[in-house]
Amino acid sequence: MLTAVAFSGGPASTAALRALTGPVAAVVVDLGQGSGEVARAVRAALAAGAADAVVVDARDAFADEHCLPALRANAPHADPRPLGPALAHAALATHLVPAAERLGATRIAHGRPGSHLAVHLAALAPDALVPSPRAPLACSSTGPTSLWDRPGATPPDQVELTVTFDRGVPVALDGETHTARQALQELTRRTGTPGARVLTTAHRALEQLTLDPDALRRKRLVERCWTQLVLAGGWSTPSRRDLDAELAATGRHVTGRVTLRLGDGPAVVTARADDPPVSRRASTGQRCRMAPDRSAPTGSAPAEVHAGTAR
């Protein structure tokens, strides 16, 4: 009877794997924590006794299905608590269950009892879930690092860049088209800070230009509700999906460009311009000239790889 275990390479998932009886397949879900971290997790799984270690590349799906809704909600600004672990655990559960089915596993395990991951797995696969050992206090952590909250390697020199949004979705950096995943990764690389923080700063600034005051007040309320619900483990609830739909509807009006200056300290918006949506701009030929932001201070579907089997 094969068991699929969510595996990150940390002490908690290692303890869970070692506590299981029978053949175990470790499922490492790549959410953008870095190729080095993924490779280390695979080696740790095999060293801990896994019969197989499977890597699920969920970076694009995570960016589109979890990070973009959080961006629409301006989550880092709506609530100061870290959202990365809640998003990552929801995504882990989403990809672990189908991976277990493809492997032919009849049981699913993890090393995070009482966590958001446990809640989501209980909702998605209650009959397959097996009790997980409670990790020692020293094994506890804030959760996996992902595209959403992974910092850059080194602090950058001061840089300036322009983010283009179409209907609330980031589509280009400095005029070069990017997917959501690419935008998050490139911003992290260029700024040394989590790309999500930069994107939400730009997104909020463009909303202030494109939404009327009543719509903006309503949206800020919805943002707080969305973020607090997800932080409480409510990703899988109908309420979160309803709030998502409202945020997406408001986002249809958020099209344009924002220029930011980054260096020491938070990103500073230096210019912003609204624009008609890409589809309408193509048919009308409309353009909008970038104007300086007078409020700114002056001056300066998932791929799966069997990574290895136990010898």
GROMACS .gro file of C-alpha atoms in nm:
model
  311
    1MET     CA    1   0.000   0.000   0.000
    2LEU     CA    2   0.180   0.309  -0.129
    3THR     CA    3   0.174   0.634   0.069
    4ALA     CA    4   0.241   0.972  -0.092
    5VAL     CA    5   0.389   1.224   0.153
    6ALA     CA    6   0.421   1.599   0.103
    7PHE     CA    7   0.793   1.657   0.133
    8SER     CA    8   0.994   1.978   0.167
    9GLY     CA    9   1.320   1.839   0.301
   10GLY     CA   10   1.272   2.000   0.641
   11PRO     CA   11   1.270   1.822   0.978
   12ALA     CA   12   0.889   1.797   0.996
   13SER     CA   13   0.838   1.628   0.659
   14THR     CA   14   1.142   1.406   0.719
   15ALA     CA   15   0.999   1.292   1.052
   16ALA     CA   16   0.664   1.218   0.885
   17LEU     CA   17   0.829   1.014   0.611
   18ARG     CA   18   1.033   0.806   0.854
   19ALA     CA   19   0.728   0.736   1.071
   20LEU     CA   20   0.534   0.579   0.784
   21THR     CA   21   0.525   0.205   0.725
   22GLY     CA   22   0.531   0.040   0.385
   23PRO     CA   23   0.649   0.194   0.059
   24VAL     CA   24   0.652   0.575   0.051
   25ALA     CA   25   0.674   0.817  -0.242
   26ALA     CA   26   0.788   1.168  -0.153
   27VAL     CA   27   0.613   1.443  -0.349
   28VAL     CA   28   0.813   1.763  -0.375
   29VAL     CA   29   0.596   2.045  -0.512
   30ASP     CA   30   0.803   2.319  -0.673
   31LEU     CA   31   0.637   2.652  -0.593
   32GLY     CA   32   0.941   2.860  -0.682
   33GLN     CA   33   1.150   2.793  -0.373
   34GLY     CA   34   1.454   2.753  -0.601
   35SER     CA   35   1.610   2.466  -0.792
   36GLY     CA   36   1.870   2.414  -0.520
   37GLU     CA   37   1.602   2.371  -0.253
   38VAL     CA   38   1.409   2.126  -0.471
   39ALA     CA   39   1.720   1.918  -0.541
   40ARG     CA   40   1.808   1.910  -0.171
   41ALA     CA   41   1.456   1.794  -0.086
   42VAL     CA   42   1.482   1.507  -0.337
   43ARG     CA   43   1.814   1.393  -0.192
   44ALA     CA   44   1.678   1.418   0.163
   45ALA     CA   45   1.369   1.213   0.073
   46LEU     CA   46   1.573   0.928  -0.073
   47ALA     CA   47   1.816   0.940   0.219
   48ALA     CA   48   1.524   0.917   0.462
   49GLY     CA   49   1.399   0.598   0.298
   50ALA     CA   50   1.151   0.704   0.029
   51ALA     CA   51   1.106   0.448  -0.249
   52ASP     CA   52   1.062   0.731  -0.499
   53ALA     CA   53   1.085   1.109  -0.507
   54VAL     CA   54   0.860   1.295  -0.746
   55VAL     CA   55   0.894   1.664  -0.834
   56VAL     CA   56   0.579   1.846  -0.945
   57ASP     CA   57   0.659   2.172  -1.123
   58ALA     CA   58   0.368   2.389  -1.009
   59ARG     CA   59   0.535   2.729  -1.048
   60ASP     CA   60   0.314   2.862  -1.328
   61ALA     CA   61  -0.004   2.722  -1.175
   62PHE     CA   62   0.087   2.865  -0.834
   63ALA     CA   63   0.154   3.208  -0.982
   64ASP     CA   64  -0.171   3.211  -1.182
   65GLU     CA   65  -0.407   3.042  -0.937
   66HIS     CA   66  -0.275   3.160  -0.599
   67CYS     CA   67  -0.041   3.457  -0.639
   68LEU     CA   68  -0.257   3.654  -0.884
   69PRO     CA   69  -0.565   3.643  -0.658
   70ALA     CA   70  -0.345   3.760  -0.370
   71LEU     CA   71  -0.212   4.038  -0.591
   72ARG     CA   72  -0.566   4.151  -0.678
   73ALA     CA   73  -0.631   4.161  -0.303
   74ASN     CA   74  -0.312   4.364  -0.242
   75ALA     CA   75  -0.256   4.117   0.040
   76PRO     CA   76   0.075   4.249   0.181
   77HIS     CA   77  -0.090   4.590   0.228
   78ALA     CA   78  -0.425   4.458   0.352
   79ASP     CA   79  -0.271   4.267   0.646
   80PRO     CA   80   0.089   4.276   0.775
   81ARG     CA   81   0.097   3.905   0.859
   82PRO     CA   82   0.295   3.685   0.614
   83LEU     CA   83   0.062   3.530   0.357
   84GLY     CA   84   0.320   3.307   0.186
   85PRO     CA   85   0.270   2.996   0.404
   86ALA     CA   86  -0.110   3.008   0.364
   87LEU     CA   87  -0.083   3.035  -0.015
   88ALA     CA   88   0.184   2.766  -0.033
   89HIS     CA   89  -0.008   2.519   0.182
   90ALA     CA   90  -0.321   2.564  -0.029
   91ALA     CA   91  -0.118   2.500  -0.344
   92LEU     CA   92   0.062   2.202  -0.191
   93ALA     CA   93  -0.267   2.032  -0.116
   94THR     CA   94  -0.401   2.114  -0.462
   95HIS     CA   95  -0.106   1.940  -0.630
   96LEU     CA   96  -0.036   1.663  -0.380
   97VAL     CA   97  -0.373   1.492  -0.418
   98PRO     CA   98  -0.363   1.444  -0.800
   99ALA     CA   99   0.006   1.349  -0.781
  100ALA     CA  100  -0.083   1.075  -0.532
  101GLU     CA  101  -0.355   0.950  -0.765
  102ARG     CA  102  -0.115   0.936  -1.060
  103LEU     CA  103   0.134   0.741  -0.850
  104GLY     CA  104  -0.134   0.491  -0.746
  105ALA     CA  105  -0.096   0.586  -0.380
  106THR     CA  106  -0.392   0.501  -0.161
  107ARG     CA  107  -0.274   0.702   0.138
  108ILE     CA  108  -0.159   1.064   0.178
  109ALA     CA  109   0.055   1.199   0.461
  110HIS     CA  110   0.229   1.519   0.567
  111GLY     CA  111   0.424   1.654   0.862
  112ARG     CA  112   0.210   1.953   0.954
  113PRO     CA  113  -0.080   1.849   1.180
  114GLY     CA  114  -0.298   2.145   1.271
  115SER     CA  115  -0.168   2.352   0.979
  116HIS     CA  116  -0.344   2.499   0.676
  117LEU     CA  117  -0.204   2.206   0.477
  118ALA     CA  118  -0.383   1.962   0.706
  119VAL     CA  119  -0.711   2.154   0.668
  120HIS     CA  120  -0.692   2.160   0.287
  121LEU     CA  121  -0.596   1.793   0.257
  122ALA     CA  122  -0.880   1.694   0.491
  123ALA     CA  123  -1.119   1.876   0.257
  124LEU     CA  124  -0.973   1.734  -0.065
  125ALA     CA  125  -0.897   1.373   0.031
  126PRO     CA  126  -1.042   1.289   0.373
  127ASP     CA  127  -1.052   0.913   0.314
  128ALA     CA  128  -0.689   0.891   0.201
  129LEU     CA  129  -0.535   1.106   0.473
  130VAL     CA  130  -0.340   0.921   0.742
  131PRO     CA  131  -0.249   1.063   1.083
  132SER     CA  132   0.077   1.255   1.079
  133PRO     CA  133   0.323   1.266   1.366
  134ARG     CA  134   0.345   1.596   1.547
  135ALA     CA  135   0.685   1.746   1.479
  136PRO     CA  136   0.895   1.856   1.778
  137LEU     CA  137   0.877   2.225   1.857
  138ALA     CA  138   1.225   2.273   1.712
  139CYS     CA  139   1.094   2.151   1.375
  140SER     CA  140   0.824   2.413   1.346
  141SER     CA  141   0.857   2.689   1.088
  142THR     CA  142   0.652   2.960   0.922
  143GLY     CA  143   0.611   2.745   0.611
  144PRO     CA  144   0.780   2.693   0.278
  145THR     CA  145   0.936   2.972   0.079
  146SER     CA  146   0.774   3.022  -0.262
  147LEU     CA  147   0.745   3.261  -0.554
  148TRP     CA  148   0.528   3.481  -0.334
  149ASP     CA  149   0.774   3.549  -0.053
  150ARG     CA  150   1.117   3.435  -0.172
  151PRO     CA  151   1.369   3.720  -0.138
  152GLY     CA  152   1.646   3.799  -0.382
  153ALA     CA  153   2.001   3.685  -0.327
  154THR     CA  154   2.158   4.028  -0.268
  155PRO     CA  155   2.028   4.383  -0.214
  156PRO     CA  156   2.035   4.577  -0.541
  157ASP     CA  157   2.170   4.914  -0.633
  158GLN     CA  158   1.897   5.168  -0.692
  159VAL     CA  159   1.692   5.070  -0.999
  160GLU     CA  160   1.387   5.205  -1.179
  161LEU     CA  161   1.141   4.990  -1.369
  162THR     CA  162   0.795   5.009  -1.525
  163VAL     CA  163   0.522   4.749  -1.469
  164THR     CA  164   0.239   4.719  -1.721
  165PHE     CA  165  -0.100   4.586  -1.609
  166ASP     CA  166  -0.389   4.466  -1.823
  167ARG     CA  167  -0.718   4.427  -1.632
  168GLY     CA  168  -0.533   4.403  -1.302
  169VAL     CA  169  -0.283   4.142  -1.423
  170PRO     CA  170   0.089   4.225  -1.462
  171VAL     CA  171   0.180   4.153  -1.825
  172ALA     CA  172   0.513   4.329  -1.887
  173LEU     CA  173   0.823   4.472  -1.721
  174ASP     CA  174   0.991   4.762  -1.899
  175GLY     CA  175   0.786   4.677  -2.208
  176GLU     CA  176   0.890   4.310  -2.221
  177THR     CA  177   0.602   4.062  -2.195
  178HIS     CA  178   0.609   3.832  -1.892
  179THR     CA  179   0.385   3.568  -1.741
  180ALA     CA  180   0.290   3.609  -1.376
  181ARG     CA  181   0.561   3.363  -1.273
  182GLN     CA  182   0.823   3.536  -1.486
  183ALA     CA  183   0.727   3.876  -1.347
  184LEU     CA  184   0.759   3.757  -0.987
  185GLN     CA  185   1.094   3.590  -1.053
  186GLU     CA  186   1.237   3.879  -1.253
  187LEU     CA  187   1.133   4.139  -0.996
  188THR     CA  188   1.287   3.932  -0.718
  189ARG     CA  189   1.609   3.900  -0.917
  190ARG     CA  190   1.629   4.269  -1.007
  191THR     CA  191   1.521   4.420  -0.676
  192GLY     CA  192   1.645   4.177  -0.411
  193THR     CA  193   1.302   4.179  -0.244
  194PRO     CA  194   1.003   3.947  -0.294
  195GLY     CA  195   0.849   4.037  -0.629
  196ALA     CA  196   0.498   4.021  -0.483
  197ARG     CA  197   0.567   4.324  -0.263
  198VAL     CA  198   0.679   4.529  -0.564
  199LEU     CA  199   0.384   4.420  -0.778
  200THR     CA  200   0.125   4.500  -0.512
  201THR     CA  201   0.276   4.845  -0.457
  202ALA     CA  202   0.243   4.915  -0.831
  203HIS     CA  203  -0.104   4.760  -0.846
  204ARG     CA  204  -0.237   4.974  -0.561
  205ALA     CA  205  -0.097   5.289  -0.721
  206LEU     CA  206  -0.270   5.212  -1.052
  207GLU     CA  207  -0.599   5.138  -0.876
  208GLN     CA  208  -0.590   5.484  -0.719
  209LEU     CA  209  -0.573   5.625  -1.070
  210THR     CA  210  -0.830   5.401  -1.243
  211LEU     CA  211  -1.101   5.337  -0.983
  212ASP     CA  212  -1.352   5.592  -0.860
  213PRO     CA  213  -1.345   5.668  -0.484
  214ASP     CA  214  -1.651   5.459  -0.396
  215ALA     CA  215  -1.520   5.156  -0.585
  216LEU     CA  216  -1.180   5.198  -0.423
  217ARG     CA  217  -1.325   5.213  -0.072
  218ARG     CA  218  -1.532   4.903  -0.139
  219LYS     CA  219  -1.230   4.721  -0.279
  220ARG     CA  220  -1.012   4.799   0.024
  221LEU     CA  221  -1.280   4.641   0.244
  222VAL     CA  222  -1.296   4.330   0.025
  223GLU     CA  223  -0.916   4.307   0.029
  224ARG     CA  224  -0.909   4.290   0.408
  225CYS     CA  225  -1.184   4.027   0.414
  226TRP     CA  226  -1.006   3.818   0.149
  227THR     CA  227  -0.668   3.831   0.321
  228GLN     CA  228  -0.801   3.757   0.668
  229LEU     CA  229  -1.003   3.464   0.534
  230VAL     CA  230  -0.701   3.310   0.359
  231LEU     CA  231  -0.480   3.365   0.664
  232ALA     CA  232  -0.741   3.179   0.870
  233GLY     CA  233  -0.723   2.877   0.638
  234GLY     CA  234  -1.027   2.959   0.426
  235TRP     CA  235  -0.874   2.920   0.081
  236SER     CA  236  -1.103   2.628  -0.010
  237THR     CA  237  -1.423   2.800   0.104
  238PRO     CA  238  -1.701   2.936  -0.120
  239SER     CA  239  -1.659   3.272   0.054
  240ARG     CA  240  -1.304   3.308  -0.078
  241ARG     CA  241  -1.420   3.223  -0.430
  242ASP     CA  242  -1.697   3.483  -0.406
  243LEU     CA  243  -1.449   3.749  -0.294
  244ASP     CA  244  -1.214   3.644  -0.575
  245ALA     CA  245  -1.491   3.702  -0.828
  246GLU     CA  246  -1.558   4.051  -0.694
  247LEU     CA  247  -1.189   4.143  -0.698
  248ALA     CA  248  -1.152   4.014  -1.053
  249ALA     CA  249  -1.453   4.217  -1.166
  250THR     CA  250  -1.305   4.534  -1.018
  251GLY     CA  251  -0.971   4.453  -1.176
  252ARG     CA  252  -1.116   4.481  -1.525
  253HIS     CA  253  -1.074   4.858  -1.493
  254VAL     CA  254  -0.711   4.846  -1.377
  255THR     CA  255  -0.506   4.883  -1.695
  256GLY     CA  256  -0.199   5.100  -1.735
  257ARG     CA  257   0.164   5.142  -1.636
  258VAL     CA  258   0.346   5.226  -1.315
  259THR     CA  259   0.711   5.325  -1.280
  260LEU     CA  260   0.884   5.256  -0.949
  261ARG     CA  261   1.220   5.343  -0.802
  262LEU     CA  262   1.372   5.070  -0.587
  263GLY     CA  263   1.676   5.062  -0.368
  264ASP     CA  264   1.712   5.093   0.008
  265GLY     CA  265   1.368   5.086   0.167
  266PRO     CA  266   1.023   5.039   0.012
  267ALA     CA  267   0.948   5.086  -0.358
  268VAL     CA  268   0.856   5.444  -0.451
  269VAL     CA  269   0.607   5.515  -0.730
  270THR     CA  270   0.750   5.786  -0.956
  271ALA     CA  271   0.500   5.781  -1.248
  272ARG     CA  272   0.175   5.612  -1.348
  273ALA     CA  273  -0.063   5.621  -1.642
  274ASP     CA  274  -0.393   5.455  -1.715
  275ASP     CA  275  -0.450   5.294  -2.054
  276PRO     CA  276  -0.739   5.122  -2.234
  277PRO     CA  277  -0.725   4.739  -2.212
  278VAL     CA  278  -0.490   4.572  -2.459
  279SER     CA  279  -0.771   4.435  -2.677
  280ARG     CA  280  -0.940   4.775  -2.708
  281ARG     CA  281  -0.610   4.958  -2.757
  282ALA     CA  282  -0.526   4.730  -3.050
  283SER     CA  283  -0.850   4.819  -3.226
  284THR     CA  284  -0.853   5.192  -3.152
  285GLY     CA  285  -0.485   5.275  -3.165
  286GLN     CA  286  -0.517   5.469  -2.836
  287ARG     CA  287  -0.207   5.556  -2.636
  288CYS     CA  288  -0.152   5.735  -2.309
  289ARG     CA  289   0.160   5.936  -2.222
  290MET     CA  290   0.327   5.855  -1.892
  291ALA     CA  291   0.281   6.132  -1.635
  292PRO     CA  292   0.498   6.183  -1.326
  293ASP     CA  293   0.344   6.086  -0.994
  294ARG     CA  294   0.319   6.417  -0.808
  295SER     CA  295   0.274   6.235  -0.477
  296ALA     CA  296   0.616   6.069  -0.504
  297PRO     CA  297   0.914   6.229  -0.331
  298THR     CA  298   1.151   6.409  -0.564
  299GLY     CA  299   1.516   6.323  -0.608
  300SER     CA  300   1.691   6.025  -0.626
  301ALA     CA  301  -0.027   2.269  -1.584
  302PRO     CA  302   0.221   2.121  -1.372
  303ALA     CA  303   0.502   1.900  -1.505
  304GLU     CA  304   0.592   1.595  -1.298
  305VAL     CA  305   0.937   1.436  -1.283
  306HIS     CA  306   1.042   1.122  -1.102
  307ALA     CA  307   1.359   1.265  -0.961
  308GLY     CA  308   1.501   0.941  -0.831
  309THR     CA  309   1.439   0.607  -0.669
  310ALA     CA  310   1.603   0.446  -0.374
  311ARG     CA  311   1.883   0.203  -0.450
   0.00000   0.00000   0.00000
